[in-house]
Amino acid sequence: MKFLVLDYLISQGHREAAEYLCEDASIPFPRDAIENLDQRMRIRDDIVEGKIQSAIEKVVKVVPDLLERNPVLHLRLLQQHLIELIRNKMVEEAVAFTQSIVEKVDAHPEMEKEMQKAFAMIAFEKPEDSPYTYLLEMSHRQMVANDVNSAILEALNKPSAPKLENLFRLILWSKNVLKHNDTPESLERLFSGQVTNI
């Protein structure tokens, strides 16, 4: 279990926690895992702190063609930059920035609706009063940071999701399959947490 947790911490960019776990569990820290860990941590930190331009520059240093190959991810970062301008009441800059990215948005209709939500917030004196206030929440920054981290891992030919997350998905899938089929009572009790020995 500790190796699953360690894999999760490393893939999500939590170096200090991973090092502490290794120290506490007396296991060696996997040196091959730190190859891009620090860079991914700095990118995540920049996004969570709202420093999107800095994050974009760092992404380009780690995987130079990532944003070209993944224009939807690039647009999500640009949307977050626009949100940060709006959050900081930089209306003129937000309008100019919006005008500078219109062609990119038009080229990717799948992002048009999401971008329009951010564009619409410019019209509100208090963006937090807009129907899209959720875009201003920390959880939105974290979601973008997670997407960027996963895309970087994938571009580096590493698993984009931690093993623990994949295991959890497999358990949920198995539970669902068993629920809809004739399941032995012992397995039902196992998945409901009522049994320790089968």
C-alpha positions as MATLAB code, in Angstrom:
seq = 'MKFLVLDYLISQGHREAAEYLCEDASIPFPRDAIENLDQRMRIRDDIVEGKIQSAIEKVVKVVPDLLERNPVLHLRLLQQHLIELIRNKMVEEAVAFTQSIVEKVDAHPEMEKEMQKAFAMIAFEKPEDSPYTYLLEMSHRQMVANDVNSAILEALNKPSAPKLENLFRLILWSKNVLKHNDTPESLERLFSGQVTNI';
ca = [
       0.000    0.000    0.000;
       2.822    2.409    0.819;
       4.144    2.061   -2.749;
       0.713    2.971   -4.150;
       0.602    6.051   -1.933;
       4.179    6.926   -2.915;
       3.295    6.606   -6.608;
       0.286    8.894   -6.032;
       2.350   11.537   -4.233;
       5.061   11.544   -6.904;
       2.683   11.629   -9.861;
       0.726   14.479   -8.295;
       3.896   16.470   -7.597;
       4.007   16.250   -3.793;
       7.741   15.745   -3.340;
       8.014   16.667    0.351;
       5.218   14.300    1.324;
       6.765   11.544   -0.822;
      10.168   12.049    0.800;
       8.606   12.002    4.261;
       6.734    8.776    3.455;
       9.964    7.150    2.236;
      11.800    8.250    5.355;
       8.993    7.141    7.664;
       8.555    3.767    5.910;
      12.336    3.235    5.548;
      12.143    2.797    1.794;
      14.470    4.424   -0.734;
      13.138    7.409   -2.636;
      12.880    6.392   -6.303;
      15.499    8.648   -7.929;
      14.107    8.052  -11.420;
      10.858    9.664  -10.262;
      12.412   13.043   -9.572;
      13.453   13.637  -13.175;
      10.700   16.204  -13.809;
       9.068   16.225  -10.380;
      10.472   19.587   -9.298;
       9.535   21.219  -12.601;
       6.011   19.796  -12.435;
       5.712   21.026   -8.830;
       6.715   24.552   -9.855;
       4.208   24.514  -12.724;
       1.458   23.288  -10.386;
       2.357   25.937   -7.804;
       2.282   28.697  -10.438;
      -1.171   27.652  -11.631;
      -2.569   27.339   -8.112;
      -1.141   30.791   -7.297;
      -2.660   32.273  -10.480;
       0.685   32.867  -12.237;
      -0.437   31.400  -15.536;
       2.054   33.065  -17.896;
       4.905   31.770  -15.742;
       3.349   28.290  -15.765;
       3.046   28.364  -19.574;
       6.725   29.314  -19.910;
       7.724   26.431  -17.623;
       5.523   23.949  -19.511;
       7.266   24.936  -22.755;
      10.669   24.322  -21.126;
       9.673   20.835  -19.916;
       7.808   19.717  -23.063;
       8.436   22.305  -25.816;
       5.680   21.171  -28.186;
       3.038   20.154  -25.638;
       0.796   23.195  -26.057;
       1.031   23.006  -29.843;
       0.082   19.317  -29.789;
      -2.643   19.908  -27.207;
      -4.369   23.185  -28.166;
      -7.332   22.503  -25.873;
      -4.981   22.387  -22.883;
      -3.373   25.599  -24.132;
      -6.802   27.243  -24.324;
      -7.603   26.083  -20.788;
      -4.431   27.794  -19.595;
      -5.297   30.928  -21.581;
      -8.793   30.871  -20.086;
      -7.272   30.657  -16.615;
      -5.009   33.611  -17.422;
      -8.074   35.604  -18.477;
      -9.832   34.601  -15.252;
      -6.835   35.862  -13.254;
      -6.933   39.205  -15.079;
     -10.644   39.496  -14.272;
     -10.076   38.441  -10.650;
      -7.492   41.218  -10.301;
      -9.906   43.800  -11.813;
      -7.606   44.332  -14.808;
     -10.519   44.956  -17.167;
      -8.632   46.715  -19.980;
      -5.977   43.999  -20.006;
      -8.700   41.322  -19.950;
     -10.459   42.880  -22.953;
      -7.182   43.192  -24.893;
      -6.225   39.628  -24.001;
      -9.650   38.369  -25.090;
      -9.228   40.070  -28.466;
      -5.780   38.517  -28.873;
      -7.036   34.935  -28.429;
     -10.325   35.050  -30.363;
      -8.837   33.300  -33.410;
      -7.442   30.475  -31.264;
     -10.850   29.993  -29.659;
     -12.630   30.038  -33.026;
     -10.289   27.296  -34.252;
     -11.460   24.990  -31.428;
     -15.253   25.077  -31.130;
     -15.157   22.483  -28.326;
     -13.689   25.205  -26.074;
     -15.858   28.068  -27.289;
     -18.583   27.712  -24.659;
     -16.060   27.477  -21.803;
     -14.168   30.517  -23.042;
     -17.403   32.506  -23.422;
     -18.084   31.986  -19.716;
     -14.813   33.697  -18.874;
     -15.433   36.417  -21.485;
     -18.869   37.068  -19.944;
     -17.382   37.779  -16.518;
     -15.734   40.910  -17.933;
     -19.193   42.522  -18.104;
     -19.693   42.244  -14.338;
     -18.380   44.950  -12.037;
     -18.054   42.218   -9.416;
     -17.101   39.001  -11.221;
     -18.090   37.034   -8.132;
     -21.707   38.080   -8.858;
     -21.642   36.481  -12.304;
     -23.269   33.098  -12.934;
     -19.752   31.784  -13.623;
     -18.298   32.585  -10.219;
     -17.136   28.963   -9.892;
     -14.364   29.853  -12.355;
     -12.896   32.090   -9.648;
     -12.716   29.296   -7.085;
      -9.462   27.646   -6.071;
     -10.873   24.309   -7.211;
     -10.846   25.576  -10.816;
      -7.156   26.458  -10.569;
      -6.467   23.021   -9.097;
      -8.406   21.312  -11.873;
      -6.333   23.131  -14.509;
      -3.129   22.272  -12.609;
      -4.132   18.594  -12.510;
      -4.887   18.573  -16.242;
      -1.540   20.183  -17.051;
       0.315   17.746  -14.775;
      -1.397   14.763  -16.424;
      -0.620   16.088  -19.908;
       3.050   16.570  -19.022;
       3.299   13.048  -17.602;
       1.637   11.626  -20.699;
       3.968   13.599  -22.989;
       6.930   12.176  -21.059;
       5.568    8.644  -21.597;
       4.708    8.224  -17.930;
       1.312    7.185  -16.578;
      -0.920   10.262  -16.503;
      -2.915    8.898  -13.570;
      -1.455    7.424  -10.386;
      -1.748    3.667   -9.819;
      -3.904    4.285   -6.736;
      -6.429    6.212   -8.832;
      -6.474    3.462  -11.453;
      -6.941    0.828   -8.747;
      -9.831    2.795   -7.272;
     -11.479    3.061  -10.709;
     -11.030   -0.682  -11.215;
     -12.654   -1.409   -7.857;
     -15.618    0.833   -8.697;
     -15.966   -0.766  -12.127;
     -15.790   -4.273  -10.625;
     -18.327   -3.375   -7.987;
     -20.681   -2.058  -10.663;
     -20.264   -5.187  -12.817;
     -20.854   -7.466   -9.849;
     -23.848   -5.424   -8.746;
     -25.586   -5.989  -12.077;
     -24.802   -9.709  -12.258;
     -25.458  -12.597   -9.932;
     -22.901  -11.885   -7.265;
     -22.055  -14.335   -4.515;
     -23.094  -12.971   -1.135;
     -19.500  -13.060    0.142;
     -18.374  -10.676   -2.614;
     -21.269   -8.317   -1.929;
     -20.255   -8.191    1.730;
     -16.630   -7.594    0.733;
     -17.528   -4.583   -1.423;
     -19.817   -3.201    1.249;
     -16.979   -3.452    3.771;
     -18.779   -5.959    6.006;
     -16.290   -8.794    5.682;
     -12.611   -9.218    6.442;
     -12.240  -12.934    5.627;
     -13.838  -14.695    2.681;
];
